[in-house]
CSV table of C-alpha atoms in Angstrom, one decimal:
chain,number,residue,atom,x,y,z
N,1,MET,CA,-27.9,9.6,31.7
N,2,ALA,CA,-27.2,10.3,35.4
N,3,HIS,CA,-25.4,13.5,36.3
N,4,HIS,CA,-23.5,12.2,39.2
N,5,HIS,CA,-21.9,8.8,39.3
N,6,HIS,CA,-22.8,8.2,42.9
N,7,ASP,CA,-26.5,8.4,42.0
N,8,GLU,CA,-26.1,5.0,40.3
N,9,GLY,CA,-27.2,1.7,41.7
N,10,SER,CA,-25.2,-1.5,42.2
N,11,ALA,CA,-24.2,-1.8,38.6
N,12,LEU,CA,-21.7,1.0,39.1
N,13,GLU,CA,-20.2,-0.5,42.2
N,14,GLU,CA,-19.3,-3.5,40.0
N,15,ASN,CA,-17.4,-1.3,37.6
N,16,PRO,CA,-14.1,-0.8,39.3
N,17,LEU,CA,-13.4,-4.5,39.7
N,18,ARG,CA,-14.8,-5.3,36.2
N,19,VAL,CA,-12.6,-2.6,34.6
N,20,LYS,CA,-9.5,-3.8,36.5
N,21,ALA,CA,-10.1,-7.4,35.3
N,22,LEU,CA,-10.6,-6.2,31.8
N,23,GLU,CA,-7.4,-4.2,31.8
N,24,SER,CA,-5.4,-7.1,33.2
N,25,LEU,CA,-6.7,-9.4,30.4
N,26,LEU,CA,-6.0,-6.9,27.6
N,27,VAL,CA,-2.5,-6.3,28.9
N,28,GLU,CA,-1.8,-10.0,29.4
N,29,LYS,CA,-3.0,-10.6,25.8
N,30,GLY,CA,-0.6,-7.9,24.5
N,31,TYR,CA,-3.3,-5.7,23.0
N,32,VAL,CA,-2.5,-2.7,25.1
N,33,ASP,CA,0.7,-1.3,26.6
N,34,PRO,CA,0.0,-0.3,30.3
N,35,ALA,CA,2.5,2.6,29.9
N,36,ALA,CA,0.3,3.9,27.2
N,37,LEU,CA,-2.8,3.9,29.4
N,38,ASP,CA,-1.1,5.9,32.1
N,39,GLN,CA,0.2,8.4,29.6
N,40,LEU,CA,-3.2,8.8,28.0
N,41,ILE,CA,-4.8,9.6,31.4
N,42,ASP,CA,-2.0,12.0,32.3
N,43,ILE,CA,-2.4,13.9,29.0
N,44,TYR,CA,-6.1,14.5,29.4
N,45,GLU,CA,-6.1,15.0,33.2
N,46,ASN,CA,-3.1,17.3,33.3
N,47,LYS,CA,-2.0,18.6,30.0
N,48,VAL,CA,-4.8,19.1,27.5
N,49,GLY,CA,-7.8,21.2,28.6
N,50,PRO,CA,-9.7,24.5,28.2
N,51,ARG,CA,-6.5,26.6,28.8
N,52,ASN,CA,-5.5,25.6,25.3
N,53,GLY,CA,-8.7,27.0,23.8
N,54,ALA,CA,-8.4,30.1,26.0
N,55,ALA,CA,-5.0,30.8,24.5
N,56,VAL,CA,-6.4,30.6,21.0
N,57,VAL,CA,-9.3,32.9,21.8
N,58,ALA,CA,-7.1,35.5,23.5
N,59,ARG,CA,-4.8,35.6,20.5
N,60,ALA,CA,-7.9,36.1,18.2
N,61,TRP,CA,-9.0,39.0,20.5
N,62,VAL,CA,-5.6,40.8,20.1
N,63,ASP,CA,-4.5,39.8,16.6
N,64,PRO,CA,-7.0,40.6,13.7
N,65,GLN,CA,-4.9,38.6,11.2
N,66,PHE,CA,-4.9,35.6,13.4
N,67,LYS,CA,-8.7,35.9,14.0
N,68,ALA,CA,-9.3,36.1,10.2
N,69,LYS,CA,-7.3,32.9,9.8
N,70,LEU,CA,-9.0,31.2,12.7
N,71,LEU,CA,-12.5,31.9,11.3
N,72,SER,CA,-11.5,30.7,7.8
N,73,ASP,CA,-9.0,27.9,8.4
N,74,ALA,CA,-9.4,27.0,12.1
N,75,THR,CA,-7.5,23.7,12.0
N,76,ASN,CA,-4.3,25.2,10.7
N,77,ALA,CA,-4.7,28.4,12.8
N,78,ILE,CA,-5.0,26.3,16.0
N,79,LYS,CA,-2.1,24.1,14.9
N,80,GLU,CA,0.2,27.1,15.3
N,81,PHE,CA,-0.2,26.5,19.0
N,82,GLY,CA,0.7,22.9,18.7
N,83,PHE,CA,-2.9,21.9,19.4
N,84,GLU,CA,-3.9,19.2,17.0
N,85,GLY,CA,-4.7,15.5,16.5
N,86,ARG,CA,-7.5,13.3,17.8
N,87,GLN,CA,-10.9,14.9,17.8
N,88,GLY,CA,-9.5,18.1,16.4
N,89,GLU,CA,-8.7,17.0,12.9
N,90,HIS,CA,-11.4,19.2,11.3
N,91,MET,CA,-11.9,22.4,13.4
N,92,GLU,CA,-14.5,25.1,12.9
N,93,VAL,CA,-14.6,28.3,14.9
N,94,LYS,CA,-17.9,30.3,15.1
N,95,GLU,CA,-17.8,33.9,16.3
N,96,ASN,CA,-20.3,35.3,18.8
N,97,THR,CA,-21.4,38.9,18.1
N,98,PRO,CA,-24.1,41.1,19.6
N,99,GLY,CA,-26.5,39.8,16.9
N,100,ILE,CA,-25.5,36.1,16.8
N,101,HIS,CA,-24.9,33.7,19.7
N,102,ASN,CA,-23.5,30.3,18.8
N,103,MET,CA,-23.5,27.2,20.9
N,104,VAL,CA,-22.4,23.6,20.4
N,105,VAL,CA,-24.0,20.2,21.2
N,106,CYS,CA,-23.7,16.6,20.0
N,107,THR,CA,-27.2,15.2,20.2
N,108,LEU,CA,-26.1,11.7,19.0
N,109,CYS,CA,-23.0,11.1,21.3
N,110,SER,CA,-20.4,13.4,22.8
N,111,CYS,CA,-18.4,14.9,20.0
N,112,TYR,CA,-16.1,17.7,21.4
N,113,PRO,CA,-12.9,19.4,20.3
N,114,TRP,CA,-10.4,17.6,22.6
N,115,PRO,CA,-7.1,19.4,21.6
N,116,VAL,CA,-8.5,22.8,22.6
N,117,LEU,CA,-11.0,21.9,25.4
N,118,GLY,CA,-9.9,18.5,26.7
N,119,LEU,CA,-12.5,15.9,27.6
N,120,PRO,CA,-16.1,17.1,27.9
N,121,PRO,CA,-17.8,17.6,31.2
N,122,VAL,CA,-20.5,15.2,32.3
N,123,TRP,CA,-23.4,17.5,31.6
N,124,TYR,CA,-22.3,17.9,27.9
N,125,LYS,CA,-22.5,14.1,27.4
N,126,ALA,CA,-25.7,13.7,29.4
N,127,ALA,CA,-29.3,13.4,28.2
N,128,PRO,CA,-30.7,16.8,29.5
N,129,TYR,CA,-28.3,19.0,27.5
N,130,ARG,CA,-28.2,16.8,24.4
N,131,SER,CA,-32.0,16.7,24.2
N,132,ARG,CA,-32.8,20.3,25.0
N,133,ALA,CA,-29.9,22.3,23.4
N,134,VAL,CA,-31.5,22.0,19.9
N,135,SER,CA,-35.1,22.5,20.9
N,136,GLU,CA,-34.9,25.1,23.6
N,137,PRO,CA,-31.5,26.7,23.5
N,138,ARG,CA,-32.6,29.9,25.2
N,139,ALA,CA,-34.0,28.0,28.1
N,140,VAL,CA,-30.8,26.0,28.4
N,141,LEU,CA,-28.7,29.2,28.2
N,142,ALA,CA,-30.8,30.7,31.0
N,143,GLU,CA,-29.9,27.7,33.2
N,144,PHE,CA,-26.3,28.7,32.6
N,145,GLY,CA,-27.1,32.3,33.5
N,146,VAL,CA,-27.0,33.6,30.0
N,147,THR,CA,-30.1,35.6,28.9
N,148,LEU,CA,-30.3,36.8,25.4
N,149,SER,CA,-32.7,39.2,23.8
N,150,ASP,CA,-35.0,37.9,21.1
N,151,ASP,CA,-33.1,40.2,18.7
N,152,THR,CA,-30.0,38.0,19.1
N,153,GLU,CA,-30.2,35.0,16.8
N,154,VAL,CA,-29.3,31.7,18.5
N,155,ARG,CA,-27.4,29.3,16.3
N,156,VAL,CA,-26.9,25.8,17.6
N,157,TRP,CA,-24.3,23.6,16.0
N,158,ASP,CA,-25.2,19.9,16.3
N,159,SER,CA,-21.9,18.0,15.7
N,160,THR,CA,-23.1,15.2,13.6
N,161,ALA,CA,-20.0,14.7,11.5
N,162,GLU,CA,-16.2,14.9,12.3
N,163,LEU,CA,-16.1,18.7,12.3
N,164,ARG,CA,-15.4,19.9,15.8
N,165,TYR,CA,-16.7,23.4,16.9
N,166,LEU,CA,-15.1,26.0,19.1
N,167,ILE,CA,-17.0,29.2,19.9
N,168,LEU,CA,-15.1,32.5,19.8
N,169,PRO,CA,-16.8,34.4,22.6
N,170,MET,CA,-17.1,38.2,22.6
N,171,ARG,CA,-14.2,40.1,24.2
N,172,PRO,CA,-15.5,41.8,27.4
N,173,GLU,CA,-15.7,45.6,27.5
N,174,ASN,CA,-12.9,47.6,29.2
N,175,THR,CA,-10.2,45.1,28.7
N,176,ASP,CA,-7.9,47.2,26.5
N,177,HIS,CA,-5.3,47.3,29.2
N,178,LEU,CA,-5.0,43.6,29.6
N,179,SER,CA,-2.2,41.5,27.9
N,180,GLU,CA,-3.0,38.4,25.8
N,181,GLU,CA,-2.1,36.2,28.8
N,182,GLU,CA,-4.4,38.1,31.1
N,183,LEU,CA,-7.2,38.0,28.6
N,184,ALA,CA,-6.9,34.2,28.4
N,185,LEU,CA,-7.8,34.1,32.1
N,186,LEU,CA,-11.2,35.5,31.2
N,187,VAL,CA,-12.0,32.8,28.7
N,188,THR,CA,-14.0,30.0,30.4
N,189,ARG,CA,-14.7,26.5,29.0
N,190,ASP,CA,-18.4,27.2,28.8
N,191,SER,CA,-17.8,30.4,26.8
N,192,MET,CA,-16.1,28.3,24.2
N,193,ILE,CA,-19.0,25.7,24.1
N,194,GLY,CA,-21.3,28.7,23.8
N,195,THR,CA,-23.2,28.0,27.1
N,196,GLY,CA,-21.4,30.9,28.8
N,197,ILE,CA,-19.8,34.3,28.0
N,198,ALA,CA,-16.3,35.4,28.8
N,199,LEU,CA,-15.7,36.8,32.4
N,200,GLU,CA,-15.9,40.5,32.9
N,201,GLU,CA,-12.8,40.8,35.0
N,202,GLU,CA,-9.8,38.7,35.9
N,203,PRO,CA,-10.6,36.2,38.6
N,204,LYS,CA,-8.9,37.1,41.9
I,1,MET,CA,-30.8,3.4,14.4
I,2,ASN,CA,-33.7,5.0,16.2
I,3,GLY,CA,-32.0,4.4,19.6
I,4,GLY,CA,-31.8,5.9,23.0
I,5,HIS,CA,-28.8,7.9,21.9
I,6,ASP,CA,-30.8,9.9,19.4
I,7,LEU,CA,-31.8,12.6,22.0
I,8,GLY,CA,-32.4,15.8,20.1
I,9,GLY,CA,-35.8,17.3,21.1
I,10,ARG,CA,-36.7,14.6,23.7
I,11,HIS,CA,-38.7,15.8,26.7
I,12,GLY,CA,-38.7,14.9,30.4
I,13,LEU,CA,-34.9,14.5,30.9
I,14,GLY,CA,-34.6,17.3,33.5
I,15,PRO,CA,-32.4,20.2,34.1
I,16,ILE,CA,-28.7,20.4,33.0
I,17,ASN,CA,-27.2,20.7,36.5
I,18,PRO,CA,-23.6,21.4,35.7
I,19,GLU,CA,-21.2,20.3,38.4
I,20,GLN,CA,-19.0,23.1,39.7
I,21,ASN,CA,-15.2,22.5,39.6
I,22,GLU,CA,-15.8,19.2,37.9
I,23,PRO,CA,-12.8,16.8,37.8
I,24,VAL,CA,-11.8,15.4,34.5
I,25,PHE,CA,-12.6,11.9,35.7
I,26,HIS,CA,-14.8,10.7,38.6
I,27,GLY,CA,-12.8,7.9,40.0
I,28,GLU,CA,-10.1,5.7,38.7
I,29,TRP,CA,-12.4,3.3,36.8
I,30,GLU,CA,-13.4,6.2,34.5
I,31,GLU,CA,-9.8,6.9,33.8
I,32,ARG,CA,-9.1,3.3,32.9
I,33,VAL,CA,-12.3,3.0,30.7
I,34,PHE,CA,-11.3,6.1,28.8
I,35,ALA,CA,-7.7,5.0,28.3
I,36,LEU,CA,-8.6,1.4,27.4
I,37,THR,CA,-11.1,2.6,24.8
I,38,VAL,CA,-8.7,5.0,23.2
I,39,ALA,CA,-5.7,2.5,23.3
I,40,MET,CA,-7.8,-0.4,21.9
I,41,GLY,CA,-9.0,1.9,19.1
I,42,PHE,CA,-5.4,2.1,17.9
I,43,CYS,CA,-5.3,-1.7,17.4
I,44,GLY,CA,-7.1,-1.1,14.1
I,45,GLU,CA,-9.8,-3.7,14.7
I,46,TRP,CA,-12.7,-1.3,14.3
I,47,ASN,CA,-13.3,2.3,13.2
I,48,ILE,CA,-14.8,5.3,15.0
I,49,ASP,CA,-18.2,4.8,13.4
I,50,ALA,CA,-18.4,1.1,14.4
I,51,ALA,CA,-17.4,2.2,18.0
I,52,ARG,CA,-20.3,4.7,18.1
I,53,TYR,CA,-22.7,2.0,16.8
I,54,ALA,CA,-21.5,-0.4,19.5
I,55,ARG,CA,-22.3,2.2,22.2
I,56,GLU,CA,-25.8,3.1,20.9
I,57,ASN,CA,-27.0,-0.3,19.8
I,58,ARG,CA,-28.7,-1.4,23.0
I,59,ASN,CA,-32.0,-1.0,24.9
I,60,PRO,CA,-32.8,2.7,25.0
I,61,ALA,CA,-33.7,2.6,28.7
I,62,ASP,CA,-30.3,1.1,29.5
I,63,TYR,CA,-28.5,3.7,27.4
I,64,ILE,CA,-30.3,6.6,29.1
I,65,GLN,CA,-29.7,5.3,32.6
I,66,ALA,CA,-26.0,4.6,32.1
I,67,SER,CA,-23.3,7.2,32.9
I,68,TYR,CA,-21.2,8.1,29.9
I,69,TYR,CA,-18.2,5.9,30.8
I,70,GLN,CA,-20.6,3.0,31.5
I,71,VAL,CA,-21.7,3.5,27.9
I,72,TRP,CA,-18.1,3.5,26.7
I,73,LEU,CA,-17.4,0.3,28.8
I,74,TYR,CA,-20.4,-1.4,27.3
I,75,GLY,CA,-19.3,-0.5,23.8
I,76,LEU,CA,-15.8,-1.6,24.3
I,77,LEU,CA,-16.9,-5.0,25.7
I,78,VAL,CA,-19.2,-5.5,22.7
I,79,LEU,CA,-16.4,-4.7,20.2
I,80,LEU,CA,-13.9,-6.9,22.0
I,81,GLN,CA,-16.4,-9.8,22.1
I,82,GLU,CA,-17.5,-9.5,18.5
I,83,ARG,CA,-14.0,-9.8,17.4
I,84,ASP,CA,-12.9,-12.6,19.7
I,85,LEU,CA,-10.5,-10.3,21.5
I,86,LEU,CA,-12.4,-11.1,24.7
I,87,LEU,CA,-13.7,-14.6,25.0
I,88,GLU,CA,-16.7,-16.0,26.9
I,89,GLY,CA,-15.8,-16.5,30.6
I,90,GLU,CA,-12.5,-14.6,30.5
I,91,LEU,CA,-13.9,-11.5,32.3
I,92,GLU,CA,-15.7,-13.6,34.9
I,93,THR,CA,-12.7,-15.8,35.7
I,94,GLY,CA,-9.9,-13.3,35.0
I,95,ILE,CA,-8.0,-16.0,33.1
I,96,ALA,CA,-7.0,-15.4,29.5
I,97,GLN,CA,-7.8,-18.4,27.3
I,98,LYS,CA,-6.6,-17.5,23.9
I,99,THR,CA,-4.9,-14.6,22.2
I,100,ARG,CA,-4.9,-13.6,18.6
I,101,ALA,CA,-2.8,-11.0,16.8
I,102,THR,CA,-4.4,-7.6,16.3
I,103,LYS,CA,-3.8,-5.5,13.2
I,104,PHE,CA,-1.6,-3.2,15.3
I,105,ALA,CA,-0.3,-3.5,18.8
I,106,PRO,CA,1.1,0.0,19.4
I,107,LYS,CA,3.5,0.7,22.2
I,108,ALA,CA,3.2,3.7,24.4
I,109,GLU,CA,5.2,6.0,22.2
I,110,GLU,CA,3.3,5.0,19.1
I,111,VAL,CA,0.0,5.6,20.9
I,112,LEU,CA,1.1,9.1,21.6
I,113,SER,CA,2.2,9.8,18.1
I,114,LYS,CA,-1.1,8.4,16.8
I,115,LEU,CA,-3.0,10.7,19.2
I,116,ALA,CA,-1.1,13.7,17.9
I,117,LEU,CA,-1.7,12.6,14.3
I,118,GLY,CA,-5.4,12.0,14.7
I,119,GLY,CA,-7.4,10.4,12.0
I,120,SER,CA,-8.7,12.7,9.2
I,121,CYS,CA,-12.0,11.6,7.7
I,122,ALA,CA,-11.4,13.7,4.6
I,123,ARG,CA,-11.3,11.6,1.4
I,124,GLU,CA,-11.5,12.2,-2.4
I,125,THR,CA,-14.3,11.3,-4.8
I,126,SER,CA,-14.8,11.5,-8.5
I,127,ALA,CA,-18.5,12.0,-8.0
I,128,ALA,CA,-20.1,15.4,-8.9
I,129,GLN,CA,-21.2,17.6,-6.0
I,130,GLU,CA,-25.0,17.6,-6.0
I,131,PHE,CA,-25.7,20.6,-3.8
I,132,SER,CA,-24.3,24.1,-3.6
I,133,VAL,CA,-24.4,26.9,-0.9
I,134,GLY,CA,-27.9,28.4,-0.8
I,135,ASP,CA,-29.7,25.4,-2.2
I,136,LYS,CA,-32.9,24.4,-0.4
I,137,ILE,CA,-32.8,20.7,0.6
I,138,THR,CA,-35.2,18.3,2.3
I,139,THR,CA,-33.7,15.5,4.4
I,140,ARG,CA,-34.8,12.0,3.5
I,141,ASN,CA,-37.0,10.2,5.8
I,142,ILE,CA,-34.8,7.2,6.4
I,143,ASN,CA,-35.0,4.9,9.5
I,144,PRO,CA,-32.1,2.4,9.2
I,145,LYS,CA,-31.7,-0.1,12.0
I,146,ALA,CA,-28.0,0.3,11.7
I,147,HIS,CA,-25.8,3.3,12.4
I,148,THR,CA,-26.7,6.7,10.9
I,149,ARG,CA,-25.7,10.3,11.7
I,150,LEU,CA,-29.0,11.8,10.6
I,151,PRO,CA,-30.8,12.6,13.8
I,152,SER,CA,-34.6,11.7,14.0
I,153,TYR,CA,-35.5,15.3,14.7
I,154,THR,CA,-34.2,16.5,11.4
I,155,ARG,CA,-35.8,13.9,9.1
I,156,GLY,CA,-38.2,15.1,6.4
I,157,LYS,CA,-37.3,18.7,7.2
I,158,THR,CA,-36.3,21.5,4.8
I,159,GLY,CA,-33.2,23.6,5.3
I,160,THR,CA,-30.6,25.6,3.4
I,161,VAL,CA,-27.1,24.5,2.5
I,162,ALA,CA,-24.8,26.9,4.4
I,163,ALA,CA,-21.4,25.5,3.4
I,164,VAL,CA,-19.7,22.5,1.7
I,165,ASN,CA,-17.6,20.9,4.3
I,166,GLY,CA,-15.7,18.5,2.0
I,167,VAL,CA,-15.8,14.8,1.2
I,168,PHE,CA,-15.8,12.6,4.2
I,169,VAL,CA,-16.0,9.0,5.1
I,170,PHE,CA,-19.7,8.0,5.2
I,171,PRO,CA,-20.5,6.6,8.7
I,172,ASP,CA,-23.6,4.7,7.6
I,173,SER,CA,-21.4,2.5,5.5
I,174,ASN,CA,-18.2,2.6,7.5
I,175,ALA,CA,-19.8,1.5,10.8
I,176,GLN,CA,-20.9,-1.8,9.1
I,177,PHE,CA,-17.4,-2.3,7.6
I,178,LEU,CA,-19.0,-1.9,4.1
I,179,GLY,CA,-16.3,0.5,3.0
I,180,GLU,CA,-15.7,4.2,3.6
I,181,ASP,CA,-17.9,5.2,0.6
I,182,PRO,CA,-16.8,8.9,0.7
I,183,GLN,CA,-19.6,11.4,0.3
I,184,TYR,CA,-19.9,15.2,0.1
I,185,CYS,CA,-20.8,16.6,3.5
I,186,TYR,CA,-22.7,19.9,3.9
I,187,SER,CA,-23.4,22.3,6.7
I,188,VAL,CA,-27.2,22.7,6.6
I,189,ARG,CA,-29.2,25.3,8.4
I,190,PHE,CA,-32.7,24.6,9.7
I,191,GLU,CA,-34.9,27.3,11.2
I,192,GLY,CA,-36.2,26.5,14.7
I,193,SER,CA,-39.8,26.8,13.4
I,194,GLU,CA,-39.2,24.2,10.8
I,195,LEU,CA,-37.9,21.7,13.4
I,196,TRP,CA,-40.2,22.5,16.3
I,197,GLY,CA,-43.3,24.2,14.8
I,198,GLU,CA,-45.1,26.5,17.1
I,199,GLN,CA,-43.1,25.3,20.1
I,200,ALA,CA,-39.9,26.7,18.6
I,201,GLU,CA,-38.1,29.5,20.5
I,202,PRO,CA,-37.9,32.8,18.7
I,203,ASN,CA,-35.0,33.6,16.4
I,204,SER,CA,-33.2,30.3,16.7
I,205,CYS,CA,-31.8,27.8,14.2
I,206,VAL,CA,-29.8,24.6,14.2
I,207,TYR,CA,-26.9,23.8,11.9
I,208,LEU,CA,-26.0,20.1,11.2
I,209,ASP,CA,-23.3,18.4,9.1
I,210,MET,CA,-25.1,16.2,6.7
I,211,TRP,CA,-23.8,13.8,4.1
I,212,GLU,CA,-25.2,13.9,0.5
I,213,PRO,CA,-27.2,10.6,0.7
I,214,TYR,CA,-29.3,12.2,3.5
I,215,LEU,CA,-30.5,15.0,1.2
I,216,GLU,CA,-32.8,15.7,-1.6
I,217,HIS,CA,-33.5,19.0,-3.5
I,218,ALA,CA,-36.5,20.7,-1.9
């Protein structure tokens, strides 16, 4: 799958018109409500995204009881934030530790925990990541700038069923003085996919 | 099916190349394909497994070359055409010929509540649970031409049951509208060396969620 849409040939240039024609037909036939389409786009473009997951992670970093619940009953723990529904019906959270590094892939399609991370980036859905994450995870991590020692076990979670995985990254050192809200700013999307680690310091 | 979507372990597909500060959508047509796909899904004319099958069931070369929203657009058109929700010539002419009632025709507010509700795949079964945590299993070497969620790279491999996830709708059956056929689903751990032999990276493993019909006692 191509990484950048502008690398595509003429087939892509036909898309905008084709999609517009399709939408008009489906609206005219009464199958879709155009207001629903606009709201769906607004939700995933502006309201749901990795900030949701970052809030969950920061809470787990400061609240041991919440963390215990998150690791044992993730769906309900995450629901406490109001993050629920489509593509988050069956949540699982895996904790990264000095000895174990977890990362998530969907080799067969693009399964991703929408309520906490929003829609997946192109690379997550594209062939290079989906092919290589399971067979050479350390090489993939290195491309993301993450180098692990051989002593750290790498666990790759291939999302083949309806369970959706969120990684709980390690809390960075020397962050005791930060509030939960400040800690959330250190939690990147990639650290919750497992292809990154949390930031060392608050971005300026 | 052994299609172009079944990518685990394939070679030659290049570097990951993450885009910095990537927007949620690349252009308006992606927004509309996304929204149309989700909204049409709420009409109740197909299920998530049938939708995945519609996307993957095509020439592997075409699948791999398409961008992901092109894959979604292709799948949506297939589903619409298969169910006479889109008729021959309509897309080309832009003129609607005939309309039929869909199972649901949700308005905007219903779409939003359905989104928040989601669709649990958890079901009940009276069947006995065949495997337990710690059991050694070998995956069956199945090669169905229809939809399956057992990736090629794991077939005929031996792993360990790490958790019992529950009883879930069985995609292999549901995708073909043959019923939900709920089955136990397990989290199974495979060592890298079992999957990739001497090419495996050190100290690595893969966990997959696997339905009971995929598994045999090792």
